[in-house]
Short mmCIF file of C-alpha atoms in Angstrom, two decimals:
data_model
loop_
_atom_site.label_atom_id
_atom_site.label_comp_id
_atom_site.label_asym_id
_atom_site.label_seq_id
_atom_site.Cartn_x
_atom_site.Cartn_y
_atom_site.Cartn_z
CA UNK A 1 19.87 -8.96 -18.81
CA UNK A 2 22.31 -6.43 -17.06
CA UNK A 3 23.34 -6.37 -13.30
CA UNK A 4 21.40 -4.15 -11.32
CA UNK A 5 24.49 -2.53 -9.84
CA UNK A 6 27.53 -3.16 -11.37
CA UNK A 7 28.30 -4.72 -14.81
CA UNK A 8 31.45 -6.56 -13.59
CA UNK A 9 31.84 -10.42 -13.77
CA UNK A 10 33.66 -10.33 -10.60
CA UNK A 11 33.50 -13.41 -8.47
CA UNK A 12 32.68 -11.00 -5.24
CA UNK A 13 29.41 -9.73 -6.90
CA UNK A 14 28.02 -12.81 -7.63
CA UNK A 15 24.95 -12.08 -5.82
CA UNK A 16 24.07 -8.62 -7.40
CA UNK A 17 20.23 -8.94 -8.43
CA UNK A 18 19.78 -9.40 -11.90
CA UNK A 19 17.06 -6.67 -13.43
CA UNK A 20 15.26 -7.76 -16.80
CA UNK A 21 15.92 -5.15 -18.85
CA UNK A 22 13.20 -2.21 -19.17
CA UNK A 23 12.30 -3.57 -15.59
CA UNK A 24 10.68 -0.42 -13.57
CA UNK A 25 12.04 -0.06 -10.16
CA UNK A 26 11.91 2.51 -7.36
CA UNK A 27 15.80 3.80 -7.96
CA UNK A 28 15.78 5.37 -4.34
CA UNK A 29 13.99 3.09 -1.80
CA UNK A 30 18.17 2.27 -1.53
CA UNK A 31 18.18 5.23 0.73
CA UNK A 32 17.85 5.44 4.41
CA UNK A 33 13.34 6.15 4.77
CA UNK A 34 12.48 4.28 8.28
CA UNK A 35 11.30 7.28 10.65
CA UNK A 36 10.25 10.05 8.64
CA UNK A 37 8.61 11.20 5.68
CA UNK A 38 11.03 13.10 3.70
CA UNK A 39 10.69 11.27 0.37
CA UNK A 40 7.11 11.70 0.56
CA UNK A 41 6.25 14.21 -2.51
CA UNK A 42 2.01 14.67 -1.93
CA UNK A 43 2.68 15.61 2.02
CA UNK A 44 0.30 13.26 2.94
CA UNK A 45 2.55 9.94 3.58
CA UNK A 46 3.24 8.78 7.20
CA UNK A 47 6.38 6.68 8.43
CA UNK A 48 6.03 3.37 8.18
CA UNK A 49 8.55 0.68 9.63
CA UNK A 50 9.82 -0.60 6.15
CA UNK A 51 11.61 1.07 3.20
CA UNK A 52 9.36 -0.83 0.81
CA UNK A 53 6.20 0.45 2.97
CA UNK A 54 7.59 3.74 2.46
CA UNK A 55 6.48 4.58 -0.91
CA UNK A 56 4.84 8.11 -2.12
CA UNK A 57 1.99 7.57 -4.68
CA UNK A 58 4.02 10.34 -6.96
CA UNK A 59 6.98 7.27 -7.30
CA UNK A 60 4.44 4.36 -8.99
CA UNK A 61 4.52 4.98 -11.99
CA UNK A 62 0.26 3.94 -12.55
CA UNK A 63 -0.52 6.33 -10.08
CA UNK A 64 0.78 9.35 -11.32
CA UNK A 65 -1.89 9.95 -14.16
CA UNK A 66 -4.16 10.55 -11.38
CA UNK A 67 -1.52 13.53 -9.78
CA UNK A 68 -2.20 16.75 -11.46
CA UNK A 69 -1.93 20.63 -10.56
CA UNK A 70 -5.14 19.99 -8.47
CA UNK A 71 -4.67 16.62 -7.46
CA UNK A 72 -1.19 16.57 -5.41
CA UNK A 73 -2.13 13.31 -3.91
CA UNK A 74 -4.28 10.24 -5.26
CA UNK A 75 -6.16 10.23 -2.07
CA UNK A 76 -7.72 13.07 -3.00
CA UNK A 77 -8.73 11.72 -6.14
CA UNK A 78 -12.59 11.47 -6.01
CA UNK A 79 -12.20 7.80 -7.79
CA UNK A 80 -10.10 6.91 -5.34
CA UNK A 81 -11.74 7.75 -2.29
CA UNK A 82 -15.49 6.33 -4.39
CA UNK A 83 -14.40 2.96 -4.92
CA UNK A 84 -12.02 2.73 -1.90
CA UNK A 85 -12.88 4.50 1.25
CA UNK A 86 -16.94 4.01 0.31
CA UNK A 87 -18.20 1.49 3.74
CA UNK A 88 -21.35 0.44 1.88
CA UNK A 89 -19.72 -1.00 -1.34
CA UNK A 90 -16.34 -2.61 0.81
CA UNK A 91 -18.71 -4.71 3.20
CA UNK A 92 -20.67 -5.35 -0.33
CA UNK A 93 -16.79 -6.98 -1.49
CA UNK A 94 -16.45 -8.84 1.87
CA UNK A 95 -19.96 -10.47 1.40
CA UNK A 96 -19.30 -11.92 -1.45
CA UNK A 97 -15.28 -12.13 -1.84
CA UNK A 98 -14.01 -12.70 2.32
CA UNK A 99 -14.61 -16.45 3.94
CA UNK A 100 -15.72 -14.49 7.03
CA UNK A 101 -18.62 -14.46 9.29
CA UNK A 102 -20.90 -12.08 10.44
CA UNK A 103 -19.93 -12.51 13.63
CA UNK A 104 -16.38 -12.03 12.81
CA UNK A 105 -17.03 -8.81 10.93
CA UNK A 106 -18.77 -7.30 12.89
CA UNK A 107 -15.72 -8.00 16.36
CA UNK A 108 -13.60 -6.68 13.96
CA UNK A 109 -15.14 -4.60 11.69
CA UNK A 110 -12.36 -1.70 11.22
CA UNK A 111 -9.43 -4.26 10.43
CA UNK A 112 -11.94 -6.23 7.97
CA UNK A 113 -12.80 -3.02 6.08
CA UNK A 114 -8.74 -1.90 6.05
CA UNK A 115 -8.26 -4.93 4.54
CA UNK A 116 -10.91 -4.70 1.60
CA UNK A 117 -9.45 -0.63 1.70
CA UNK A 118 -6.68 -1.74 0.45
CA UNK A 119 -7.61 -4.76 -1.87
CA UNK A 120 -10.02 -1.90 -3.97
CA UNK A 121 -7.14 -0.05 -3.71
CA UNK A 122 -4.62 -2.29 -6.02
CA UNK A 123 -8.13 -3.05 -8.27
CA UNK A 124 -8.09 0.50 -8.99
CA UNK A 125 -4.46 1.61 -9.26
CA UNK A 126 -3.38 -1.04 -11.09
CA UNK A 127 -6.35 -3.61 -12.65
CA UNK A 128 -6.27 -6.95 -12.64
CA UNK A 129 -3.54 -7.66 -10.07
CA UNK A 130 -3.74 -11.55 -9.88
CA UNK A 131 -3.22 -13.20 -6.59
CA UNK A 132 -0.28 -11.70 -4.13
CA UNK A 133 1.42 -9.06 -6.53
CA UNK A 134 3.60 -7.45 -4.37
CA UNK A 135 2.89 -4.10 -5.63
CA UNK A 136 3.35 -1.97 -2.32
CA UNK A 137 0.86 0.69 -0.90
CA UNK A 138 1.74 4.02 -0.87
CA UNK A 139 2.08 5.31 2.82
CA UNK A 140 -0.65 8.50 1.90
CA UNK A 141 -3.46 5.37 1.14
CA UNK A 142 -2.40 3.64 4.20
CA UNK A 143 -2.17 7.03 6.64
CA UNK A 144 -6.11 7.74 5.03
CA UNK A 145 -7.19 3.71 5.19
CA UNK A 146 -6.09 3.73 8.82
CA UNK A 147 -7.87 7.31 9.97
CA UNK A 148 -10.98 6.18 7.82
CA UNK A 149 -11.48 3.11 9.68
CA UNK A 150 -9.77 2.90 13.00
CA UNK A 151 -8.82 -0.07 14.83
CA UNK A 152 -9.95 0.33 18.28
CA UNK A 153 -7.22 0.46 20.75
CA UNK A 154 -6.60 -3.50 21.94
CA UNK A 155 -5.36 -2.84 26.53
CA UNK A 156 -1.80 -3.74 26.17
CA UNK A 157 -1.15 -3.25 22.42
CA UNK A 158 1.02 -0.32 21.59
CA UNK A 159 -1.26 2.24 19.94
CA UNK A 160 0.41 1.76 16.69
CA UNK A 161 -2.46 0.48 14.88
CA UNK A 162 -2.66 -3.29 16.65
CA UNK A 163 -4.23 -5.39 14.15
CA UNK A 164 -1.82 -4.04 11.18
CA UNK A 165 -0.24 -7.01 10.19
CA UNK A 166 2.76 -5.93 8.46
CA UNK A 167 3.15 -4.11 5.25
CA UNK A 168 -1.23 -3.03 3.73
CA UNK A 169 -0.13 -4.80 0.63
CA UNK A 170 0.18 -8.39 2.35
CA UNK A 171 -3.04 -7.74 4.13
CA UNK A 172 -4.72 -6.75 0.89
CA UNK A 173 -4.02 -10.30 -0.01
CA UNK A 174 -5.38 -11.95 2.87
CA UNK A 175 -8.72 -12.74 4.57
#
């Protein structure tokens, strides 16, 4: 094991994580990325209100045999958009996978189909994902999820998207 920061024993850094070694991580999410989009590589990210939400499918390291000098972005990856933008086969994964009613679906029917978006999503990028794997969304997906299947605006509700409930990876694990 070696400290993620500094390799001191120092009594002051007793609270530096501690990385496995070989562990992957995103070296520059460190940096300052709340309110605009200049890490994005693809040009297709949006800002998003976390530095952990704001993630560029070039920096995960399973997406980027997908990126070629065709494909800048995986959204435009005909896979991708197949198995994870297609209406008919998500509401076919909410049938059988969500505990939700028709009747629920179909009041709200964009936020249900973000949601199963984004589950096919991690299925694809990264297989079998097991329950709550914290692997985050890139911000392209979520910017293409969100103008594939808009949430109605709610009276009231900023119109930031009002049903997003935090970060697409948490509500890829939900409902």
């Amino acid at each position: 094991m070696s400290r993620a920061l500094f390799p001191v024993s120092d009594h002051c850094f007793q609270d530096v994580p501690v990385w496995a070694e070989g562990t992957a991580r995103l070296p520059h999410l460190d940096h300052d990325r709340i309110g605009h989009t200049r890490w994005c590589k693809c040009t297709n990210c949006i800002s998003l209100p976390t530095k952990e939400e704001s993630v560029c499918c070039h920096e995960l390291a399973n997406l980027t045999r997908y990126i070629t000098r065709e494909v800048k972005c995986v959204t435009l990856e005909e896979t991708f958009r197949d198995e994870c933008l297609d209406e008919v086969l998500l509401i076919s994964h909410l049938k059988y996978k969500s505990k939700i009613s028709k009747n629920e679906f179909l009041h709200k029917r964009a936020e249900f189909l973000q949601r199963a978006a984004y589950r096919s999503f991690q299925s694809w990028a990264h297989g079998f994902c097991g329950p709550k794997r914290g692997i985050p969304i890139p911000a392209c997906v979520v910017s293409l999820v969100r103008r594939t299947f808009p949430v109605p605006l709610i009276p009231g509700k900023p119109m930031d998207y009002s049903f997003s409930e935090g970060p697409a990876v948490d509500m890829a694990n939900t409902g």
